[in-house]
Coordinates of N, CA and C in Angstrom, one line a residue:
M1 N -12.8 -65.7 110.9 CA -11.8 -64.2 111.8 C -10.8 -63.4 110.5
F2 N -9.7 -64.1 111.1 CA -8.7 -63.5 109.9 C -8.5 -62.9 108.6
V3 N -9.8 -64.0 107.8 CA -9.9 -63.8 106.5 C -10.8 -62.8 106.3
T4 N -11.8 -62.6 106.9 CA -12.7 -61.7 107.0 C -11.9 -60.8 107.0
I5 N -11.1 -60.3 108.2 CA -10.6 -59.3 108.5 C -9.7 -58.8 107.0
L6 N -9.3 -59.9 106.4 CA -8.0 -59.3 105.8 C -9.1 -58.8 104.9
T7 N -9.9 -59.7 104.1 CA -10.9 -58.9 103.4 C -11.8 -58.2 103.2
V8 N -12.1 -57.9 104.2 CA -12.4 -56.3 104.0 C -11.5 -55.4 103.8
V9 N -10.1 -55.3 104.5 CA -9.2 -54.5 104.6 C -8.2 -54.5 103.2
V10 N -8.6 -55.5 102.4 CA -8.0 -55.9 101.1 C -9.7 -55.0 100.2
A11 N -10.7 -54.7 100.2 CA -11.4 -54.6 99.6 C -11.9 -53.0 100.0
V12 N -11.7 -52.6 101.0 CA -11.8 -50.8 101.2 C -10.6 -50.3 101.2
G13 N -9.6 -50.9 100.2 CA -8.4 -50.4 100.0 C -8.0 -50.4 98.2
I14 N -9.2 -51.1 97.9 CA -9.3 -51.5 96.3 C -10.4 -50.4 95.9
Y15 N -10.9 -49.9 97.0 CA -11.7 -48.8 96.5 C -12.1 -48.4 97.0
L16 N -10.8 -47.5 97.8 CA -10.6 -46.1 98.1 C -9.3 -46.2 97.0
F17 N -8.6 -46.9 96.3 CA -8.1 -46.5 95.2 C -8.5 -46.1 94.0
R18 N -9.4 -46.6 93.8 CA -10.0 -46.8 92.7 C -10.9 -45.3 92.3
N19 N -11.4 -44.7 94.0 CA -11.5 -43.4 94.1 C -10.8 -42.2 94.5
D20 N -9.4 -42.6 94.6 CA -8.9 -41.3 95.5 C -7.4 -41.5 94.6
G21 N -7.1 -42.1 93.3 CA -6.3 -43.1 92.7 C -4.2 -42.7 93.5
E22 N -3.7 -42.2 92.7 CA -2.8 -41.7 92.7 C -2.0 -41.6 94.3
L23 N -3.2 -40.6 94.5 CA -2.5 -40.0 96.4 C -2.2 -41.8 97.9
F24 N -3.8 -42.2 97.3 CA -3.7 -43.1 98.0 C -2.8 -44.4 97.9
K25 N -2.2 -44.4 96.7 CA -2.1 -45.6 96.1 C -0.4 -45.4 97.1
K26 N 0.4 -44.1 96.9 CA 1.5 -44.1 97.6 C 1.3 -44.0 98.8
V27 N 0.3 -43.6 99.4 CA 0.9 -43.4 101.2 C -0.2 -45.7 101.2
S28 N -1.0 -45.6 101.1 CA -1.5 -46.9 101.8 C -1.0 -48.3 101.5
K29 N -0.4 -48.9 100.6 CA -0.4 -49.5 99.2 C 0.5 -50.6 100.8
E30 N 2.1 -49.9 101.0 CA 2.5 -50.4 102.3 C 2.0 -50.9 103.3
K31 N 0.8 -49.5 103.9 CA 0.3 -49.8 104.8 C -0.7 -51.0 105.2
I32 N -1.0 -50.8 104.1 CA -2.6 -52.2 104.0 C -1.1 -53.5 104.3
L33 N -0.5 -53.5 103.4 CA 0.2 -54.7 103.1 C 0.5 -55.3 104.2
E34 N 1.3 -54.3 105.3 CA 2.0 -54.6 106.4 C 0.7 -55.3 107.0
F35 N -0.2 -54.4 107.4 CA -1.0 -55.2 108.2 C -1.8 -56.0 108.3
A36 N -1.3 -56.2 106.8 CA -2.3 -58.0 106.3 C -1.1 -59.1 106.5
Y37 N -0.1 -58.2 106.4 CA 0.9 -59.5 106.5 C 1.6 -59.0 108.2
N38 N 1.2 -58.8 108.9 CA 1.4 -58.7 110.6 C 0.2 -59.8 110.9
K39 N -0.9 -59.6 110.3 CA -2.3 -60.5 110.5 C -1.9 -62.2 110.5
L40 N -1.1 -61.7 109.0 CA -0.6 -63.5 108.8 C 0.4 -64.2 109.1
E41 N 1.2 -63.0 110.4 CA 1.5 -63.3 110.7 C 1.6 -64.0 112.6
E42 N 0.9 -63.5 112.6 CA 0.0 -63.8 114.0 C -0.5 -65.6 113.7
K43 N -1.2 -65.2 112.5 CA -1.8 -66.4 112.1 C -1.2 -67.8 112.1
I44 N 0.4 -67.6 111.8 CA 1.5 -68.2 111.5 C 1.9 -69.0 113.2
D45 N 1.8 -68.1 113.6 CA 2.6 -68.1 115.1 C 1.5 -68.9 115.8
L46 N 0.8 -69.5 115.3 CA -0.5 -70.0 116.0 C -0.6 -71.7 115.1
L47 N 0.3 -71.4 114.6 CA 0.4 -73.5 114.2 C 1.6 -73.7 114.5
K48 N 0.9 -74.9 115.1 CA 1.8 -76.1 115.4 C 2.7 -76.0 114.8
S49 N 4.1 -76.7 116.4 CA 5.8 -76.5 115.7 C 5.6 -77.6 114.8
S50 N 6.7 -77.1 114.0 CA 6.6 -78.2 112.5 C 8.2 -77.2 111.9
P51 N 8.4 -78.7 110.9 CA 9.4 -78.5 110.2 C 9.1 -77.3 109.2
M52 N 8.1 -77.3 108.5 CA 7.2 -76.6 107.6 C 7.2 -74.9 108.4
K53 N 7.1 -74.1 109.6 CA 6.5 -73.6 109.5 C 7.8 -72.0 110.0
D54 N 9.1 -72.1 109.8 CA 10.6 -71.0 110.1 C 10.0 -71.1 108.3
S55 N 9.4 -72.6 107.9 CA 9.8 -72.2 105.9 C 9.2 -71.2 105.3
V56 N 7.8 -71.4 106.2 CA 5.8 -70.7 105.9 C 6.6 -69.3 106.3
K57 N 7.4 -68.9 106.9 CA 7.4 -67.5 107.6 C 8.4 -66.6 106.4
T58 N 9.3 -67.4 106.5 CA 10.2 -67.6 105.0 C 9.9 -66.4 103.9
L59 N 8.6 -67.8 103.4 CA 7.7 -67.4 101.5 C 7.2 -66.0 102.4
V60 N 6.7 -66.2 103.5 CA 5.9 -65.2 103.7 C 6.4 -63.7 103.5
T61 N 7.6 -64.1 104.1 CA 8.0 -62.0 103.8 C 8.4 -61.9 103.1
K62 N 8.6 -63.3 101.9 CA 9.4 -62.8 100.1 C 8.3 -63.0 99.8
E63 N 7.2 -63.0 100.3 CA 6.4 -62.3 99.7 C 6.1 -60.8 99.8
F64 N 5.5 -60.5 100.6 CA 5.3 -59.5 101.3 C 6.5 -58.3 100.8
N65 N 7.8 -59.0 100.5 CA 8.7 -58.2 100.3 C 8.6 -57.9 98.6
N66 N 7.9 -58.8 97.9 CA 8.2 -58.8 96.4 C 6.8 -58.5 96.0
L67 N 5.6 -57.7 96.6 CA 4.8 -57.5 96.5 C 4.7 -56.0 97.0
K68 N 5.8 -55.2 97.3 CA 5.6 -54.0 97.8 C 6.4 -53.0 96.3
N69 N 6.7 -54.1 94.9 CA 7.1 -53.3 94.0 C 6.4 -53.2 93.0
E70 N 5.2 -54.3 93.4 CA 4.1 -54.8 92.7 C 3.0 -52.7 92.4
K71 N 2.3 -52.9 91.7 CA 1.0 -52.5 91.5 C -0.1 -52.6 92.7
F72 N -0.7 -51.3 92.9 CA -1.7 -51.6 94.0 C -2.6 -53.0 93.6
D73 N -3.2 -52.5 93.3 CA -4.5 -53.6 92.6 C -3.7 -55.3 92.7
T74 N -2.7 -56.0 91.9 CA -1.6 -56.7 91.8 C -1.6 -57.3 93.1
A75 N -0.9 -56.2 93.9 CA -0.5 -56.3 94.9 C -1.4 -56.9 95.6
M76 N -2.9 -56.1 95.7 CA -3.6 -56.4 96.9 C -4.4 -57.9 96.4
N77 N -4.7 -58.3 94.9 CA -4.9 -59.2 94.9 C -3.7 -60.8 95.1
K78 N -2.7 -60.7 94.6 CA -1.9 -61.8 94.8 C -2.0 -62.3 96.7
F79 N -1.9 -61.2 97.3 CA -1.5 -60.9 98.9 C -2.8 -61.6 99.3
G80 N -3.7 -61.7 98.3 CA -5.4 -62.3 98.6 C -5.3 -64.1 99.1
Q81 N -4.7 -63.4 97.3 CA -4.4 -65.1 97.3 C -3.8 -65.5 98.0
F82 N -3.0 -66.1 98.0 CA -2.0 -65.7 99.5 C -2.2 -66.8 100.8
A83 N -2.7 -64.7 101.4 CA -3.5 -65.4 102.8 C -4.8 -66.6 102.5
E84 N -5.5 -66.6 101.3 CA -6.7 -67.9 101.5 C -5.6 -68.8 101.6
L85 N -4.9 -68.9 100.7 CA -4.3 -70.8 100.5 C -3.6 -71.3 102.5
I86 N -3.2 -69.8 102.9 CA -2.4 -70.6 104.6 C -4.4 -70.7 105.0
K87 N -4.5 -69.9 104.9 CA -5.5 -69.9 106.0 C -6.4 -71.3 105.6
S88 N -6.4 -72.0 104.5 CA -7.1 -72.5 103.9 C -6.4 -74.2 105.1
F89 N -4.8 -73.8 104.8 CA -4.3 -75.0 105.0 C -3.8 -75.1 106.2
S90 N -4.1 -74.0 106.9 CA -4.2 -73.7 108.4 C -5.5 -74.2 109.1
I91 N -6.4 -74.9 108.5 CA -7.7 -75.8 109.4 C -7.2 -76.3 110.6
D92 N -6.2 -77.3 110.1 CA -5.7 -78.4 111.0 C -4.6 -78.0 111.3
E93 N -4.4 -76.4 111.9 CA -3.3 -75.8 112.5 C -1.5 -76.1 112.2
K94 N -1.6 -77.5 111.2 CA -0.1 -77.7 110.9 C 0.1 -77.3 109.3
I95 N 0.9 -77.4 108.5 CA 1.3 -76.8 107.1 C 2.1 -77.9 107.2
D96 N 2.1 -78.8 106.0 CA 3.1 -80.1 105.5 C 3.9 -79.3 104.7
S97 N 4.9 -80.4 104.5 CA 5.7 -80.2 102.7 C 4.6 -79.7 102.0
T98 N 3.6 -80.8 101.7 CA 2.8 -80.7 100.4 C 2.5 -79.2 100.6
E99 N 1.7 -79.2 101.5 CA 1.0 -77.4 101.3 C 2.0 -76.6 101.3
F100 N 3.1 -76.7 102.5 CA 4.2 -75.7 101.6 C 4.8 -75.5 100.1
N101 N 4.9 -76.7 99.1 CA 4.9 -76.8 98.3 C 4.0 -76.1 97.3
E102 N 2.5 -75.9 97.9 CA 1.9 -76.0 96.8 C 2.2 -74.0 97.6
L103 N 2.2 -73.4 98.3 CA 2.5 -72.1 98.8 C 4.1 -71.5 97.9
K104 N 5.2 -72.2 97.9 CA 5.9 -72.5 97.1 C 5.5 -72.0 96.0
T105 N 5.3 -72.5 95.3 CA 4.7 -72.6 93.3 C 3.8 -71.5 93.5
L106 N 2.7 -71.2 94.4 CA 1.9 -69.7 94.2 C 2.8 -69.0 93.9
V107 N 4.0 -68.8 94.7 CA 4.7 -67.5 95.0 C 6.0 -67.3 93.7
L108 N 6.3 -68.7 93.3 CA 7.0 -69.3 92.2 C 6.0 -68.1 91.2
Y109 N 4.9 -68.9 90.9 CA 3.9 -68.6 89.9 C 4.2 -66.8 89.5
H110 N 3.9 -66.4 90.7 CA 4.0 -64.0 91.4 C 5.1 -64.4 90.9
E111 N 5.7 -64.3 90.7 CA 7.2 -63.7 90.6 C 7.1 -64.2 88.8
R112 N 7.2 -65.1 88.4 CA 7.1 -65.3 87.1 C 6.1 -64.7 86.3
S113 N 5.3 -64.0 86.6 CA 4.3 -62.9 86.3 C 4.2 -62.1 86.2
K114 N 5.5 -61.5 86.9 CA 5.9 -60.2 87.3 C 7.2 -59.8 86.7
K115 N 8.2 -61.0 85.7 CA 8.8 -61.1 85.1 C 7.8 -60.8 83.4
N116 N 7.0 -61.3 83.5 CA 6.5 -60.9 81.8 C 5.4 -59.8 81.7

């Protein structure tokens, strides 16, 4: 359900951006990202306690802050990838160190692609 809502929000955001352009981009990118970020935080809060849970929260915050400076389409695509990965890992209600490292690798990849 979470990913469905997130997907719809991202799709609506992309549609509106393409039709209303710059005005929409300025007003809504941060609102959409913040809504998606809050939903992702709720999903993480449902995970069982583990050494990785706080690290995942920190990583989500870092990714969110990085995406605030991205172009609208880029930010939506990257956050969508990130959310999908967390969703796939959270099926068993926990994230282990291997899954955390995969999330961390995705964030580092996003940072590198921004620099290039």
